[in-house]
Coordinates of N, CA and C in Angstrom, one line a residue:
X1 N 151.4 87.8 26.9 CA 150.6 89.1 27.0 C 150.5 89.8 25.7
X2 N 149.6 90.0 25.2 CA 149.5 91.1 24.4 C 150.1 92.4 24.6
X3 N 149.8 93.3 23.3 CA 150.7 94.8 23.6 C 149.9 95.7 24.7
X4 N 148.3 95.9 24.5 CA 147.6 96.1 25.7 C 147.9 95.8 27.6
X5 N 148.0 94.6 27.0 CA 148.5 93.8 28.8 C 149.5 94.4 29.0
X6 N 150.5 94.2 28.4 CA 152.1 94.9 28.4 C 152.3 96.2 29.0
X7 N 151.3 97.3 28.3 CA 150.9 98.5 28.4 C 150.5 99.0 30.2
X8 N 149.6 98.1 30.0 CA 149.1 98.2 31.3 C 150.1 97.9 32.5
X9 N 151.0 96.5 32.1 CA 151.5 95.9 33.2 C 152.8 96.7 33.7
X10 N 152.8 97.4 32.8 CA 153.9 98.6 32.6 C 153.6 99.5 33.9
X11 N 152.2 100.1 33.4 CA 151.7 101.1 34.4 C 151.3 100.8 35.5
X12 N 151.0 99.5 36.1 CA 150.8 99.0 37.6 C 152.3 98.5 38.0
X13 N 153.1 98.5 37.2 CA 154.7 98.5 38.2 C 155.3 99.3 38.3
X14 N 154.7 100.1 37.3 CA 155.2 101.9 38.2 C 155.1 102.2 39.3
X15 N 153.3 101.8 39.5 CA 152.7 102.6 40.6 C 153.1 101.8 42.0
X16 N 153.7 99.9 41.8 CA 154.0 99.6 42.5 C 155.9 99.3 42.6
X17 N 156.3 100.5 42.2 CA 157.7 100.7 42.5 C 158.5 100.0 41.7
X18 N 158.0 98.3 41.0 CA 158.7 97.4 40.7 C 159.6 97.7 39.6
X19 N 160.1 96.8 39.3 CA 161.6 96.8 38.1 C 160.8 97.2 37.0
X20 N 161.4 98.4 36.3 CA 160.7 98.7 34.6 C 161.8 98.7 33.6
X21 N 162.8 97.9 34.1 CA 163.4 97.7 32.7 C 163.5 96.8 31.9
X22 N 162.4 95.4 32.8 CA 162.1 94.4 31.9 C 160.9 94.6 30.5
X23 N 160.5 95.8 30.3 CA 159.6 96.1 29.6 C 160.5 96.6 28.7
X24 N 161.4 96.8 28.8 CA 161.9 97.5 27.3 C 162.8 96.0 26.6
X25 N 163.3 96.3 25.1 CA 163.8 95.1 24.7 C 165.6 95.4 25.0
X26 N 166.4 94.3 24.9 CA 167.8 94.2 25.5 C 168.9 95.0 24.6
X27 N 168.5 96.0 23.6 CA 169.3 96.1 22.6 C 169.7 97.5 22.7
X28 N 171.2 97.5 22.2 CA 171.9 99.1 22.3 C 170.7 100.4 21.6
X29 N 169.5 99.7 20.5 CA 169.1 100.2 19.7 C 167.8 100.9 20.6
X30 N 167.4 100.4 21.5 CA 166.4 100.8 22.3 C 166.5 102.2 22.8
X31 N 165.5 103.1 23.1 CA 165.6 104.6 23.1 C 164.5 104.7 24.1
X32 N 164.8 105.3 25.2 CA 163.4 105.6 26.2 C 163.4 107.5 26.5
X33 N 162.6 107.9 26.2 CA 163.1 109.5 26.7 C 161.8 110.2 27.5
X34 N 162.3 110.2 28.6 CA 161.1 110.9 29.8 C 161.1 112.5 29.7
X35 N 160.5 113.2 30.5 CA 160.1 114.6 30.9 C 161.2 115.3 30.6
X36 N 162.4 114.6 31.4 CA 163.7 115.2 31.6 C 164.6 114.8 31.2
X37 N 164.9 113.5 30.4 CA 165.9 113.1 29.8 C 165.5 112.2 28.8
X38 N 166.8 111.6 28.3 CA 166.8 110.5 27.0 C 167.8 109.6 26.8
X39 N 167.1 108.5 27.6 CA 168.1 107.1 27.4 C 168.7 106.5 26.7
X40 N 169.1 106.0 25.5 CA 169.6 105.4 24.5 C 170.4 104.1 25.0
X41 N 169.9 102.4 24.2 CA 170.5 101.9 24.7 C 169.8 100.7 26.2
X42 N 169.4 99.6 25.8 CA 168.8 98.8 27.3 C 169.9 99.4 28.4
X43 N 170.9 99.0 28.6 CA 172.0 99.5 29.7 C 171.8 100.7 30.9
X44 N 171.7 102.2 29.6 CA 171.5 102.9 29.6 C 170.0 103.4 30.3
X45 N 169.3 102.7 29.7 CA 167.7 102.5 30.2 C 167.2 101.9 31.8
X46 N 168.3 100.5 32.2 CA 168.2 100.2 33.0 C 168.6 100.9 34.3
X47 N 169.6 101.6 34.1 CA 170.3 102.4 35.0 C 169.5 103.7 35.3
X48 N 169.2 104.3 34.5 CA 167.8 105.3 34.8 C 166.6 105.3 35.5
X49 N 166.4 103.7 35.0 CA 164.7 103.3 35.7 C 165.4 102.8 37.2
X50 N 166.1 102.4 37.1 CA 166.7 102.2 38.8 C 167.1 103.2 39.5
X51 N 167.6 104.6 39.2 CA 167.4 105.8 40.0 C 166.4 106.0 39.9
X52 N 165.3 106.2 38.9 CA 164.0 107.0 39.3 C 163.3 106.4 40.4
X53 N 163.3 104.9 40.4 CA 162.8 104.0 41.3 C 163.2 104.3 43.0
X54 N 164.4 104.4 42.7 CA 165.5 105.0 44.1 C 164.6 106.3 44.6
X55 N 164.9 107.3 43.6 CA 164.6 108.5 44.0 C 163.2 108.9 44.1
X56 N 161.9 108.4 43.9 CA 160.9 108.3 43.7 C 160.0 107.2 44.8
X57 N 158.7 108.1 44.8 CA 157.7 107.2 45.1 C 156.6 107.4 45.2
X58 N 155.1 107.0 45.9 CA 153.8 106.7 45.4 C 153.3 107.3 44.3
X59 N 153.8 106.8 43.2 CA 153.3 107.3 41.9 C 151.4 106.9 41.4
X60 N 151.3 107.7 40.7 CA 149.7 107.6 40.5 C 150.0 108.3 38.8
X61 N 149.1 106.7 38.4 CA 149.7 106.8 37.1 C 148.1 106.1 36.1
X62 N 147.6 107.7 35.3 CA 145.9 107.2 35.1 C 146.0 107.6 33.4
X63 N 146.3 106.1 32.7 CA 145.5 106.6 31.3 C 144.3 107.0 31.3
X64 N 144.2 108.0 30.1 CA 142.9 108.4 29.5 C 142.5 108.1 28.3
X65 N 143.6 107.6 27.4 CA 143.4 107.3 25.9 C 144.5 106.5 25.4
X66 N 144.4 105.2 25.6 CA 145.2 104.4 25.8 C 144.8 104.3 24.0
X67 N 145.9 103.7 22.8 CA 145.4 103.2 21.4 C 146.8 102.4 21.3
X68 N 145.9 101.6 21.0 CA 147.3 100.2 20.5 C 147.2 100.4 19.1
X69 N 147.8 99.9 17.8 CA 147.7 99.3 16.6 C 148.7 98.8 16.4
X70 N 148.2 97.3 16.6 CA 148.9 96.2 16.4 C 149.6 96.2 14.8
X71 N 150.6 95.2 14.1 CA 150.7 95.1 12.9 C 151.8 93.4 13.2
X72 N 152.1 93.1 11.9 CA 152.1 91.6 12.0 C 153.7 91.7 12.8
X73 N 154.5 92.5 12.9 CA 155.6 92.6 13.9 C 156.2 93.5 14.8
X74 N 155.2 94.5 15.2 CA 155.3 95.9 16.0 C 153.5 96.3 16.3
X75 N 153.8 97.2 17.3 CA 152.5 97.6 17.8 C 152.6 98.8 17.9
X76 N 152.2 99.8 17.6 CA 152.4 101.6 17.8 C 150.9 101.8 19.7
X77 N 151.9 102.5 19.9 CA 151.1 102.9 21.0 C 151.0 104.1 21.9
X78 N 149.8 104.7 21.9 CA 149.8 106.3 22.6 C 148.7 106.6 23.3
X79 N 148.9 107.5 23.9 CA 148.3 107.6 25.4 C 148.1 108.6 26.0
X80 N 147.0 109.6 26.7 CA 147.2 110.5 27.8 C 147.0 110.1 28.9
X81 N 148.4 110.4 30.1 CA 148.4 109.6 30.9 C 148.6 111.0 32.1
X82 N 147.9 110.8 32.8 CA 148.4 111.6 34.2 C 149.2 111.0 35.2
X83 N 150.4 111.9 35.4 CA 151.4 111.1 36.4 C 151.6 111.7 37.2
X84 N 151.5 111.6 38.7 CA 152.2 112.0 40.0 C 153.0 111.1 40.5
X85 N 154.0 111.8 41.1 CA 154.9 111.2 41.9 C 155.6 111.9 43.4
X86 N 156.6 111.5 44.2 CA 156.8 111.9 45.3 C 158.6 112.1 45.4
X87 N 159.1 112.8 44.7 CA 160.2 112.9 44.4 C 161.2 113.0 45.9
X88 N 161.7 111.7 46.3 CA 162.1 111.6 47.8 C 163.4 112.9 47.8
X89 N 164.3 113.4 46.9 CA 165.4 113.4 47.2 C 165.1 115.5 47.1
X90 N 163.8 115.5 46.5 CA 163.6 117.1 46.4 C 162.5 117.2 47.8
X91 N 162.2 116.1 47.9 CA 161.1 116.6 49.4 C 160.1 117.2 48.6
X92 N 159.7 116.9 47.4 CA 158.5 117.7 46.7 C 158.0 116.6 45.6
X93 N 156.2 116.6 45.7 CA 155.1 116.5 44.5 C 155.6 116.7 43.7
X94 N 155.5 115.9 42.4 CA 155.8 116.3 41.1 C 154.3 115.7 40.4
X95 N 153.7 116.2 39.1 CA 152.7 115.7 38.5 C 152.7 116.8 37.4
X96 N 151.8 115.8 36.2 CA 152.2 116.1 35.0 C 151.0 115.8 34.2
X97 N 150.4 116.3 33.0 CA 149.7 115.6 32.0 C 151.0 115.2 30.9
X98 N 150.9 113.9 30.7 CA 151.9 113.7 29.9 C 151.3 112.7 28.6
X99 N 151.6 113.1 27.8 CA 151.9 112.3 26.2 C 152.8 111.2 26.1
X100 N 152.3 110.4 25.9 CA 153.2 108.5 25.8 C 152.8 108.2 23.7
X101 N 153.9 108.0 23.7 CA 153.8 107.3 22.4 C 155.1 106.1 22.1
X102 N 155.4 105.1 21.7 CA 156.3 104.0 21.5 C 156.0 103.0 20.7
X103 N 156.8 102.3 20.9 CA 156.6 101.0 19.9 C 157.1 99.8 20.7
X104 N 156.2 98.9 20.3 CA 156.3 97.4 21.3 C 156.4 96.6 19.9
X105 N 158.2 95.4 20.5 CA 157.9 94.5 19.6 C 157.5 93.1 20.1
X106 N 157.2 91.9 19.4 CA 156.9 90.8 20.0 C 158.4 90.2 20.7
X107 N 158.6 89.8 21.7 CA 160.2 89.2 22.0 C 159.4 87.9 22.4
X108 N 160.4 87.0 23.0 CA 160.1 85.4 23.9 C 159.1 85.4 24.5
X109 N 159.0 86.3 25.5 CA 157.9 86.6 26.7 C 157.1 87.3 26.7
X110 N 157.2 87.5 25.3 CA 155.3 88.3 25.0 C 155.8 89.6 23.9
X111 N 155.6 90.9 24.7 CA 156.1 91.6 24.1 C 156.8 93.1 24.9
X112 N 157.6 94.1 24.5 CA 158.5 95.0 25.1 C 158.7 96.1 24.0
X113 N 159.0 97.3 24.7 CA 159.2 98.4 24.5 C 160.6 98.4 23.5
X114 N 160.3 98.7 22.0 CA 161.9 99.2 21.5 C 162.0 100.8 21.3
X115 N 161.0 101.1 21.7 CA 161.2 102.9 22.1 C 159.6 103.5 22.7
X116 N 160.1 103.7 23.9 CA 159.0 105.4 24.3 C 159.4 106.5 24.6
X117 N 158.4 107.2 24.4 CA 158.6 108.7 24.6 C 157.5 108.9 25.3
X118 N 157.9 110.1 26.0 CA 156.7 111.0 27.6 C 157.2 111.8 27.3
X119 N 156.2 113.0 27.4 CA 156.7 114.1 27.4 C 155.1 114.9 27.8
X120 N 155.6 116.3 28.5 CA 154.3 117.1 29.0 C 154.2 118.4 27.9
X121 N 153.3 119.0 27.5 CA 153.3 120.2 27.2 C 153.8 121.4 27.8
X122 N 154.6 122.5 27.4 CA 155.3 123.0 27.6 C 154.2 125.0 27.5
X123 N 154.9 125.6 28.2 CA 154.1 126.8 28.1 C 153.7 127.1 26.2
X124 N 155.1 126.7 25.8 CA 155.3 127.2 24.1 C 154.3 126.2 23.0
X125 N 153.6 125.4 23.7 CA 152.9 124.0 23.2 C 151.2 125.3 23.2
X126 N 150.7 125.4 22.0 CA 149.6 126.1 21.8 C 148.5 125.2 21.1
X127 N 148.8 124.1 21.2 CA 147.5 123.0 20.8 C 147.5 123.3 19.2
X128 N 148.5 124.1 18.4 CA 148.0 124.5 17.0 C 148.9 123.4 16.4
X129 N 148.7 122.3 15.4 CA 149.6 121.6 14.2 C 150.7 122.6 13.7
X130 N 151.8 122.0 13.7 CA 152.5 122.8 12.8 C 153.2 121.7 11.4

């Protein structure tokens, strides 16, 4: 798979519940940090994506600006992605405009995540550079 395919195949096993911690790579060094927390560590990572998966369901998950840049051993990659989900254990919709940015390296089976980041803009987020 390419880092594209990767990307994608990421985001259709979200939406279909499946296992997402084969997309990151196996190493203590690995970092994933969502909306509300920050993994550190494959272990760490796996155990996360297996509660959200638990506690969660029919996610709806829509890039808008998906940008790969490949390089001869890592790929940078960012994204505006809209996420809903059905958070079983609050009995409540959750949804988000969220910001994805990470890095995919090549492993055995194509290629995996050695760090992403998600995160939504915040009331304090004024669209200005600082």
């Amino acid at each position: 798979m390419t880092p594209e395919e990767t990307v994608r195949a990421y985001y259709d096993a979200l939406r279909a519940g499946e296992a997402l911690a084969p997309f990151f790579v196996e190493s203590p060094a690995t970092v994933k940090v969502g909306i509300s927390e920050r993994l550190v560590g494959y272990a760490e990572i796996a155990k996360g994506l297996r509660e959200q998966s638990r506690t969660t369901e029919d996610w709806t998950v829509e890039s808008h600006d998906l940008d790969i840049v490949e390089r001869d051993a890592a790929a940078a990659v960012s994204d505006a992605v809209s996420l809903s989900w059905y958070d079983a254990e609050a009995f409540a919709e959750r949804s988000f405009e969220t910001r994805w940015s990470g890095t995919l390296v090549p492993t055995d089976d194509g290629w995996a995540f050695a760090g992403l980041h998600v995160s939504a803009p915040t009331d304090l987020d004024s669209g200005v550079d600082r």
